[in-house]
């Protein structure tokens, strides 16, 4: 029982939040005349002393004391005697742990948001450098149309922007204070829930005590937001891994975030990116674990809920590492823009531009233009050359309406410059995206 019951090995991570919530609680108890000013003073002094001890020496792990709440109360009793027993008036470990955990998750949301803002800054800086750098854009991982590297990087900025909005949303929903819900039914003592809520930076007290002690939506919201963000990071990681491979050769990863092989001297492996890709699986596993723990639990608190913390702590650690590693990779990667441009020039990436030209200049319906372009691509393939290298006479043999002006449309530069629709890949549009992002991130001072 001792072993299965103890949560102190992991919930000691909540010690700062536990002390802060107890300080707010005892101050309120004194103000309401529920404990005497002298006892409240002794309790506050003792809690501050314990915080100093935990800070210095860590939290002692005595399984008989079960959790961080009992550990702190036991130490408080050693320090100030029986008055320590008054701290737990009008509260229960059920509202206590819900409050502590919310405070912890709130900080984790803020930390993830700050990390993502740094990663966004790195993306925006590199996108600004590469607003004009041309690379192949893919669909089905087949060369589709030329795009700019800046545009590609800004796609991840957009994903992280949604991730950050999910974090903000989760924070708003989380920010109601459970303290004072007591075990499940509230309390008969004349407490002031607004006071504790305010002291701990919550927007208001929770509205229903049964819900408050059994709600772990805030932890799930954190894990959902983390999962979706981890998905995004895994996609970027996968692209960096592909791009760093020899056949692509689009990027050189920073040495500090790569490793060598113990047997193959030529190898440089993108391990950090692979681990970011891998961590996404574990973060999603954490979200799944807590969902399954919560499924079918009757009101109110059940001990199953003690298992809420390890998956959240694990996911938070993984996200911190993944975001930091990705920020370093983006900031310090060397993009091999000459290789990217070469790749864009192969693979008939400007075929759509030929079709668009036929529509625009020769007034041919798009479907027919698509067909004519197919014949031109086939010819270029057989001649082992790019579309732009086909002799005019051969193009005219396919369709007489083609004239020499077509070559202006067939370069990769002309192709990206033409895609200047709002949100498109044209360098001018990418620079607009970057400018807007820089303003959002406060990067321009
Ligand atoms: N260690 C418990 C947890 O983490 C604290 C709440 C215990 N409540 C109770 N009724 N046994 O959930």
Short mmCIF file of C-alpha atoms and ligand atoms in Angstrom, two decimals:
data_model
loop_
_atom_site.label_atom_id
_atom_site.label_comp_id
_atom_site.label_asym_id
_atom_site.label_seq_id
_atom_site.Cartn_x
_atom_site.Cartn_y
_atom_site.Cartn_z
CA UNK A 1 0.00 0.00 0.00
CA UNK A 2 2.80 2.36 0.92
CA UNK A 3 4.39 1.93 -2.47
CA UNK A 4 1.29 2.10 -4.65
CA UNK A 5 -0.13 4.99 -2.63
CA UNK A 6 2.88 7.32 -2.60
CA UNK A 7 2.87 10.20 -5.06
CA UNK A 8 5.71 12.12 -3.39
CA UNK A 9 8.31 10.75 -5.88
CA UNK A 10 6.67 12.85 -8.60
CA UNK A 11 4.35 15.37 -6.93
CA UNK A 12 7.26 16.91 -5.04
CA UNK A 13 7.63 18.91 -8.28
CA UNK A 14 4.56 20.85 -7.06
CA UNK A 15 6.23 22.17 -3.90
CA UNK A 16 6.38 25.81 -4.95
CA UNK A 17 2.72 25.82 -5.93
CA UNK A 18 1.76 23.95 -2.76
CA UNK A 19 3.48 26.51 -0.53
CA UNK A 20 2.01 29.45 -2.48
CA UNK A 21 -1.51 28.03 -2.23
CA UNK A 22 -1.10 27.36 1.49
CA UNK A 23 0.15 30.91 2.06
CA UNK A 24 -2.89 32.32 0.26
CA UNK A 25 -5.18 30.00 2.21
CA UNK A 26 -3.81 30.85 5.65
CA UNK A 27 -3.85 34.59 4.95
CA UNK A 28 -7.53 34.28 4.02
CA UNK A 29 -8.30 32.15 7.11
CA UNK A 30 -6.79 34.86 9.34
CA UNK A 31 -8.60 37.68 7.56
CA UNK A 32 -11.89 35.84 7.97
CA UNK A 33 -11.18 35.22 11.66
CA UNK A 34 -11.14 31.44 11.14
CA UNK A 35 -7.64 31.14 12.64
CA UNK A 36 -6.01 33.61 15.00
CA UNK A 37 -3.53 36.19 13.72
CA UNK A 38 -0.80 34.63 15.88
CA UNK A 39 -1.32 31.11 14.51
CA UNK A 40 -1.50 32.42 10.94
CA UNK A 41 1.74 34.29 11.44
CA UNK A 42 3.46 31.15 12.77
CA UNK A 43 2.12 29.11 9.85
CA UNK A 44 3.23 31.69 7.27
CA UNK A 45 6.66 31.87 8.86
CA UNK A 46 6.95 28.08 8.93
CA UNK A 47 5.90 27.74 5.28
CA UNK A 48 8.51 30.30 4.24
CA UNK A 49 11.13 28.39 6.21
CA UNK A 50 10.12 25.12 4.50
CA UNK A 51 10.32 26.75 1.08
CA UNK A 52 13.90 27.75 1.87
CA UNK A 53 14.71 24.18 2.92
CA UNK A 54 13.17 22.66 -0.22
CA UNK A 55 15.02 25.18 -2.34
CA UNK A 56 18.33 24.28 -0.72
CA UNK A 57 18.12 20.57 -0.06
CA UNK A 58 15.24 19.36 -2.23
CA UNK A 59 12.01 17.80 -0.96
CA UNK A 60 12.50 14.77 1.31
CA UNK A 61 10.87 11.61 -0.01
CA UNK A 62 9.14 9.72 2.79
CA UNK A 63 6.60 7.35 1.31
CA UNK A 64 4.71 7.14 4.59
CA UNK A 65 3.82 10.80 4.12
CA UNK A 66 2.31 9.93 0.72
CA UNK A 67 2.46 13.28 -1.05
CA UNK A 68 3.78 16.84 -1.11
CA UNK A 69 0.84 18.10 0.93
CA UNK A 70 1.43 15.72 3.87
CA UNK A 71 5.19 16.12 3.62
CA UNK A 72 4.93 19.88 4.04
CA UNK A 73 2.36 19.68 6.81
CA UNK A 74 4.52 17.17 8.73
CA UNK A 75 7.52 19.47 8.51
CA UNK A 76 5.37 22.45 9.51
CA UNK A 77 4.31 20.54 12.63
CA UNK A 78 7.96 19.89 13.50
CA UNK A 79 8.72 23.58 13.10
CA UNK A 80 5.77 25.30 14.82
CA UNK A 81 3.95 22.59 16.75
CA UNK A 82 0.19 21.90 16.92
CA UNK A 83 -0.77 25.28 15.34
CA UNK A 84 0.33 23.65 12.05
CA UNK A 85 -2.86 21.59 12.23
CA UNK A 86 -4.96 24.72 11.70
CA UNK A 87 -3.67 25.24 8.14
CA UNK A 88 -5.91 22.47 6.84
CA UNK A 89 -9.09 24.13 8.17
CA UNK A 90 -11.72 24.54 5.42
CA UNK A 91 -9.75 22.72 2.77
CA UNK A 92 -8.98 19.17 1.66
CA UNK A 93 -6.15 17.67 -0.31
CA UNK A 94 -8.68 17.37 -3.13
CA UNK A 95 -9.05 21.11 -3.69
CA UNK A 96 -5.43 21.59 -2.66
CA UNK A 97 -4.01 19.28 -5.32
CA UNK A 98 -6.34 20.65 -8.01
CA UNK A 99 -5.16 24.17 -7.16
CA UNK A 100 -1.46 23.27 -7.04
CA UNK A 101 -1.64 21.37 -10.29
CA UNK A 102 -3.46 24.21 -12.05
CA UNK A 103 -0.78 26.64 -10.91
CA UNK A 104 1.89 24.28 -12.25
CA UNK A 105 0.17 23.76 -15.59
CA UNK A 106 -0.38 27.51 -15.93
CA UNK A 107 3.36 28.06 -15.68
CA UNK A 108 3.99 25.22 -18.14
CA UNK A 109 1.60 26.84 -20.62
CA UNK A 110 3.47 30.14 -20.27
CA UNK A 111 6.85 28.43 -20.63
CA UNK A 112 5.77 26.58 -23.77
CA UNK A 113 4.41 29.80 -25.21
CA UNK A 114 7.70 31.61 -24.56
CA UNK A 115 9.64 28.76 -26.17
CA UNK A 116 7.40 28.81 -29.23
CA UNK A 117 7.80 32.58 -29.54
CA UNK A 118 11.59 32.06 -29.66
CA UNK A 119 11.19 29.37 -32.31
CA UNK A 120 8.92 31.68 -34.30
CA UNK A 121 11.56 34.42 -34.12
CA UNK A 122 14.16 32.02 -35.50
CA UNK A 123 11.82 30.97 -38.34
CA UNK A 124 10.96 34.56 -39.21
CA UNK A 125 14.62 35.62 -39.22
CA UNK A 126 15.57 32.79 -41.60
CA UNK A 127 12.49 33.40 -43.75
CA UNK A 128 13.52 37.04 -44.13
CA UNK A 129 16.97 35.94 -45.32
CA UNK A 130 15.42 33.55 -47.82
CA UNK A 131 12.41 35.41 -49.19
CA UNK A 132 13.98 35.05 -52.67
CA UNK A 133 15.63 31.64 -52.35
CA UNK A 134 13.99 29.20 -54.72
CA UNK A 135 13.31 25.56 -53.92
CA UNK A 136 10.99 22.92 -55.29
CA UNK A 137 7.56 22.90 -53.68
CA UNK A 138 6.12 19.42 -53.26
CA UNK A 139 2.78 17.70 -53.25
CA UNK A 140 2.85 13.93 -52.74
CA UNK A 141 6.59 14.59 -52.18
CA UNK A 142 6.80 15.01 -55.96
CA UNK A 143 8.10 18.26 -57.43
CA UNK A 144 5.04 20.43 -57.98
CA UNK A 145 5.87 24.13 -58.43
CA UNK A 146 8.82 26.28 -57.41
CA UNK A 147 8.35 28.03 -54.07
CA UNK A 148 10.58 30.20 -51.94
CA UNK A 149 12.34 28.84 -48.87
CA UNK A 150 11.06 31.85 -46.94
CA UNK A 151 7.51 30.88 -47.83
CA UNK A 152 8.12 27.29 -46.71
CA UNK A 153 9.55 28.43 -43.35
CA UNK A 154 6.67 30.84 -42.83
CA UNK A 155 4.25 27.92 -43.16
CA UNK A 156 5.65 26.66 -39.85
CA UNK A 157 5.33 30.13 -38.36
CA UNK A 158 1.61 29.90 -39.18
CA UNK A 159 1.31 26.48 -37.50
CA UNK A 160 3.05 27.67 -34.35
CA UNK A 161 0.82 30.72 -34.31
CA UNK A 162 -2.19 28.41 -34.01
CA UNK A 163 -0.39 26.39 -31.33
CA UNK A 164 0.17 29.54 -29.32
CA UNK A 165 -3.45 30.52 -29.68
CA UNK A 166 -4.43 27.08 -28.34
CA UNK A 167 -2.17 27.67 -25.32
CA UNK A 168 -3.75 31.07 -24.70
CA UNK A 169 -7.18 29.52 -24.98
CA UNK A 170 -6.26 26.72 -22.55
CA UNK A 171 -4.92 29.30 -20.10
CA UNK A 172 -8.14 31.30 -20.13
CA UNK A 173 -10.21 28.19 -19.44
CA UNK A 174 -7.83 26.92 -16.74
CA UNK A 175 -7.76 30.14 -14.78
CA UNK A 176 -10.48 29.50 -12.20
CA UNK A 177 -9.48 28.68 -8.65
CA UNK A 178 -10.64 25.35 -7.09
CA UNK A 179 -9.40 26.25 -3.58
CA UNK A 180 -12.28 26.32 -1.10
CA UNK A 181 -14.15 23.50 -2.83
CA UNK A 182 -12.78 21.38 0.03
CA UNK A 183 -13.25 17.61 -0.30
CA UNK A 184 -16.18 17.83 -2.72
CA UNK A 185 -19.09 19.74 -1.19
CA UNK A 186 -17.63 23.06 -0.12
CA UNK A 187 -17.22 24.04 3.54
CA UNK A 188 -19.21 25.36 6.47
CA UNK A 189 -16.47 27.85 7.40
CA UNK A 190 -16.98 31.49 6.32
CA UNK A 191 -14.16 31.45 3.76
CA UNK A 192 -13.53 34.10 1.09
CA UNK A 193 -12.93 32.28 -2.15
CA UNK A 194 -12.48 35.50 -4.12
CA UNK A 195 -9.56 36.44 -1.88
CA UNK A 196 -7.62 33.20 -2.44
CA UNK A 197 -8.48 33.19 -6.12
CA UNK A 198 -7.14 36.70 -6.51
CA UNK A 199 -4.04 36.08 -4.40
CA UNK A 200 -3.08 33.18 -6.68
CA UNK A 201 -3.66 35.10 -9.90
CA UNK A 202 -6.86 33.33 -10.94
CA UNK A 203 -9.68 35.18 -12.69
CA UNK A 204 -12.39 33.87 -10.36
CA UNK A 205 -13.24 30.88 -8.11
CA UNK A 206 -14.65 27.73 -9.79
CA UNK A 207 -18.45 27.63 -9.80
CA UNK A 208 -19.12 24.04 -8.71
CA UNK A 209 -17.18 22.26 -5.98
CA UNK A 210 -17.90 18.73 -7.26
CA UNK A 211 -16.58 19.66 -10.69
CA UNK A 212 -13.65 21.62 -9.26
CA UNK A 213 -12.11 18.71 -7.37
CA UNK A 214 -12.63 16.19 -10.16
CA UNK A 215 -11.81 18.35 -13.18
CA UNK A 216 -8.60 17.62 -15.03
CA UNK A 217 -9.64 19.26 -18.29
CA UNK A 218 -6.91 21.83 -17.81
CA UNK A 219 -4.26 19.10 -17.82
CA UNK A 220 -5.84 17.52 -20.89
CA UNK A 221 -6.04 20.90 -22.64
CA UNK A 222 -2.33 21.28 -21.98
CA UNK A 223 -1.63 17.82 -23.39
CA UNK A 224 -3.86 18.39 -26.44
CA UNK A 225 -2.11 21.65 -27.22
CA UNK A 226 1.27 20.00 -26.64
CA UNK A 227 0.31 17.05 -28.87
CA UNK A 228 -0.73 19.25 -31.74
CA UNK A 229 2.41 21.35 -31.39
CA UNK A 230 4.53 18.17 -31.24
CA UNK A 231 2.86 17.05 -34.47
CA UNK A 232 3.91 20.29 -36.13
CA UNK A 233 7.45 20.00 -34.81
CA UNK A 234 7.64 16.41 -36.05
CA UNK A 235 6.71 17.51 -39.56
CA UNK A 236 9.41 20.18 -39.59
CA UNK A 237 11.86 17.65 -38.12
CA UNK A 238 10.99 15.16 -40.85
CA UNK A 239 11.63 17.78 -43.53
CA UNK A 240 15.00 18.68 -42.05
CA UNK A 241 15.91 14.99 -41.95
CA UNK A 242 14.94 14.56 -45.61
CA UNK A 243 16.67 17.77 -46.62
CA UNK A 244 19.87 16.78 -44.81
CA UNK A 245 20.02 13.45 -46.69
CA UNK A 246 22.57 13.26 -49.52
CA UNK A 247 20.05 12.87 -52.39
CA UNK A 248 18.31 16.09 -51.29
CA UNK A 249 21.30 17.99 -49.94
CA UNK A 250 19.15 21.04 -49.16
CA UNK A 251 20.50 21.68 -45.68
CA UNK A 252 23.59 21.19 -43.56
CA UNK A 253 22.56 20.67 -39.96
CA UNK A 254 24.55 22.43 -37.25
CA UNK A 255 27.35 20.19 -35.93
CA UNK A 256 26.28 20.94 -32.36
CA UNK A 257 22.90 19.29 -33.06
CA UNK A 258 24.18 16.29 -35.04
CA UNK A 259 26.17 13.18 -34.19
CA UNK A 260 28.65 10.95 -35.97
CA UNK A 261 28.53 7.21 -36.42
CA UNK A 262 30.70 4.88 -34.35
CA UNK A 263 31.45 2.76 -37.44
CA UNK A 264 30.97 4.90 -40.57
CA UNK A 265 33.40 7.81 -40.52
CA UNK A 266 31.58 9.80 -43.22
CA UNK A 267 28.26 9.92 -41.36
CA UNK A 268 26.69 13.01 -39.86
CA UNK A 269 23.29 12.16 -38.48
CA UNK A 270 20.46 14.62 -37.75
CA UNK A 271 19.79 13.03 -34.34
CA UNK A 272 18.23 16.11 -32.74
CA UNK A 273 15.66 16.29 -35.53
CA UNK A 274 14.99 12.57 -35.29
CA UNK A 275 14.41 12.87 -31.55
CA UNK A 276 12.00 15.78 -32.04
CA UNK A 277 10.15 13.57 -34.54
CA UNK A 278 10.21 10.69 -32.05
CA UNK A 279 9.17 12.77 -29.03
CA UNK A 280 5.87 13.57 -30.73
CA UNK A 281 4.89 9.93 -30.24
CA UNK A 282 5.61 10.10 -26.54
CA UNK A 283 3.73 13.39 -26.05
CA UNK A 284 0.67 11.95 -27.79
CA UNK A 285 1.07 8.90 -25.55
CA UNK A 286 0.90 11.17 -22.49
CA UNK A 287 -2.35 12.74 -23.74
CA UNK A 288 -3.79 9.30 -24.39
CA UNK A 289 -2.75 8.07 -20.94
CA UNK A 290 -4.57 10.87 -19.11
CA UNK A 291 -7.68 10.61 -21.28
CA UNK A 292 -7.95 6.92 -20.50
CA UNK A 293 -7.33 7.57 -16.80
CA UNK A 294 -10.19 10.08 -16.67
CA UNK A 295 -12.61 8.07 -18.77
CA UNK A 296 -15.65 6.85 -16.83
CA UNK A 297 -14.62 8.30 -13.43
CA UNK A 298 -17.66 9.07 -11.28
CA UNK A 299 -17.82 12.36 -9.34
CA UNK A 300 -15.96 13.52 -7.44
CA UNK A 301 -12.27 12.83 -6.64
CA UNK A 302 -10.95 9.29 -7.12
CA UNK A 303 -7.42 8.20 -6.45
CA UNK A 304 -6.97 7.34 -10.14
CA UNK A 305 -6.55 11.06 -10.54
CA UNK A 306 -3.23 10.98 -8.71
CA UNK A 307 -1.91 9.47 -11.96
CA UNK A 308 -2.62 12.77 -13.71
CA UNK A 309 0.78 14.26 -12.97
CA UNK A 310 3.42 11.96 -14.51
CA UNK A 311 2.12 12.27 -18.09
CA UNK A 312 1.88 16.06 -17.83
CA UNK A 313 5.37 16.36 -16.33
CA UNK A 314 6.77 14.02 -18.96
CA UNK A 315 5.14 15.90 -21.84
CA UNK A 316 6.34 19.25 -20.46
CA UNK A 317 9.93 18.02 -20.31
CA UNK A 318 9.74 16.60 -23.82
CA UNK A 319 8.23 19.77 -25.23
CA UNK A 320 10.84 21.97 -23.61
CA UNK A 321 13.64 19.91 -25.16
CA UNK A 322 11.97 19.57 -28.55
CA UNK A 323 11.27 23.29 -28.88
CA UNK A 324 14.79 24.25 -27.75
CA UNK A 325 16.40 21.75 -30.15
CA UNK A 326 14.24 22.92 -33.03
CA UNK A 327 15.04 26.56 -32.31
CA UNK A 328 18.77 25.75 -32.45
CA UNK A 329 18.39 23.78 -35.67
CA UNK A 330 16.45 26.52 -37.45
CA UNK A 331 18.72 29.30 -36.21
CA UNK A 332 21.97 27.55 -37.19
CA UNK A 333 21.11 25.36 -40.19
CA UNK A 334 22.95 26.16 -43.41
CA UNK A 335 20.46 26.18 -46.26
CA UNK A 336 22.13 25.08 -49.51
CA UNK A 337 20.20 27.40 -51.76
CA UNK A 338 22.15 26.51 -54.92
CA UNK A 339 21.13 22.84 -54.51
CA UNK A 340 17.53 23.84 -53.86
CA UNK A 341 17.43 25.99 -57.00
CA UNK A 342 18.96 23.17 -59.09
CA UNK A 343 16.32 20.77 -57.80
CA UNK A 344 13.57 23.28 -58.62
CA UNK A 345 14.90 23.56 -62.17
CA UNK A 346 14.64 19.80 -62.61
CA UNK A 347 11.32 18.05 -62.40
CA UNK A 348 9.43 20.40 -64.77
CA UNK A 349 8.32 22.54 -61.84
CA UNK A 350 7.21 25.33 -64.21
CA UNK A 351 4.77 23.17 -66.17
CA UNK A 352 1.84 24.99 -64.56
CA UNK A 353 3.37 28.26 -65.72
CA UNK A 354 3.33 27.03 -69.32
CA UNK A 355 -0.32 26.05 -68.98
CA UNK A 356 -1.16 29.40 -67.34
CA UNK A 357 0.67 31.21 -70.16
CA UNK A 358 -1.42 29.40 -72.78
CA UNK A 359 -4.59 30.42 -70.95
CA UNK A 360 -3.50 34.02 -70.51
CA UNK A 361 -1.77 34.76 -73.81
CA UNK A 362 -3.50 32.39 -76.24
CA UNK A 363 -6.94 32.32 -74.60
CA UNK A 364 -6.94 28.51 -74.49
CA UNK A 365 -9.27 26.87 -71.91
CA UNK A 366 -7.23 25.59 -68.94
CA UNK A 367 -8.06 21.92 -69.51
CA UNK A 368 -6.77 22.09 -73.08
CA UNK A 369 -3.71 24.06 -71.96
CA UNK A 370 -3.06 21.32 -69.39
CA UNK A 371 -3.12 18.74 -72.19
CA UNK A 372 -0.74 20.73 -74.44
CA UNK A 373 1.62 21.21 -71.52
CA UNK A 374 1.59 17.46 -70.89
CA UNK A 375 2.90 16.93 -74.42
CA UNK A 376 5.64 19.53 -73.86
CA UNK A 377 6.70 17.85 -70.60
CA UNK A 378 6.85 14.48 -72.37
CA UNK A 379 9.03 15.99 -75.09
CA UNK A 380 11.38 17.61 -72.55
CA UNK A 381 11.60 14.33 -70.69
CA UNK A 382 12.56 12.49 -73.89
CA UNK A 383 15.05 15.23 -74.83
CA UNK A 384 16.45 15.10 -71.28
CA UNK A 385 16.17 18.86 -70.85
CA UNK A 386 14.16 21.42 -68.91
CA UNK A 387 10.99 22.97 -70.37
CA UNK A 388 12.76 26.30 -70.79
CA UNK A 389 15.45 24.57 -72.88
CA UNK A 390 13.05 23.21 -75.52
CA UNK A 391 13.55 24.84 -78.95
CA UNK A 392 10.67 27.15 -79.90
CA UNK A 393 10.08 25.22 -83.14
CA UNK A 394 9.47 22.00 -81.20
CA UNK A 395 7.03 23.76 -78.86
CA UNK A 396 5.24 25.24 -81.86
CA UNK A 397 5.01 21.78 -83.41
CA UNK A 398 2.95 20.81 -80.35
CA UNK A 399 0.78 23.92 -80.59
CA UNK A 400 1.19 26.69 -83.13
CA UNK A 401 -0.22 29.32 -80.78
CA UNK A 402 2.99 29.25 -78.68
CA UNK A 403 5.46 32.07 -79.36
CA UNK A 404 8.85 33.20 -78.03
CA UNK A 405 7.36 35.21 -75.16
CA UNK A 406 6.64 31.92 -73.43
CA UNK A 407 10.26 31.60 -72.32
CA UNK A 408 9.82 34.59 -70.01
CA UNK A 409 7.28 32.56 -68.07
CA UNK A 410 9.25 29.33 -67.82
CA UNK A 411 12.09 30.30 -65.47
CA UNK A 412 11.73 29.38 -61.81
CA UNK A 413 12.20 33.05 -60.90
CA UNK A 414 9.33 34.12 -63.14
CA UNK A 415 7.25 31.28 -61.73
CA UNK A 416 7.55 32.35 -58.09
CA UNK A 417 7.31 36.06 -58.91
CA UNK A 418 4.01 35.39 -60.67
CA UNK A 419 2.43 33.82 -57.59
CA UNK A 420 1.79 37.14 -55.89
CA UNK A 421 -1.76 36.40 -54.76
CA UNK A 422 -2.34 37.09 -51.06
CA UNK A 423 -0.46 34.43 -49.06
CA UNK A 424 1.35 33.20 -52.18
CA UNK A 425 5.01 32.29 -52.63
CA UNK A 426 6.17 35.42 -54.49
CA UNK A 427 9.10 37.10 -52.68
CA UNK A 428 7.06 40.30 -52.26
CA UNK A 429 4.29 38.29 -50.52
CA UNK A 430 6.82 36.46 -48.34
CA UNK A 431 8.32 39.78 -47.29
CA UNK A 432 4.83 40.93 -46.35
CA UNK A 433 4.28 37.80 -44.25
CA UNK A 434 7.65 38.31 -42.58
CA UNK A 435 6.93 41.97 -41.83
CA UNK A 436 3.59 41.13 -40.29
CA UNK A 437 5.15 38.37 -38.20
CA UNK A 438 7.99 40.59 -37.03
CA UNK A 439 5.42 43.12 -35.83
CA UNK A 440 3.43 40.41 -34.03
CA UNK A 441 6.57 39.15 -32.30
CA UNK A 442 7.79 42.64 -31.40
CA UNK A 443 11.02 42.01 -33.34
CA UNK A 444 11.39 45.55 -34.61
CA UNK A 445 12.03 47.13 -31.22
N1 LIG B 1 -1.84 12.62 -3.50
C1 LIG B 1 -3.17 12.92 -3.94
C2 LIG B 1 -3.19 13.27 -5.42
O1 LIG B 1 -2.17 13.55 -5.96
C3 LIG B 1 -3.71 14.06 -3.16
C4 LIG B 1 -5.19 14.03 -3.00
C5 LIG B 1 -5.55 12.94 -2.06
N2 LIG B 1 -6.93 12.96 -1.70
C6 LIG B 1 -7.50 11.97 -1.11
N3 LIG B 1 -8.75 12.04 -0.88
N4 LIG B 1 -6.84 10.87 -0.81
O2 LIG B 1 -4.21 13.22 -6.05
#
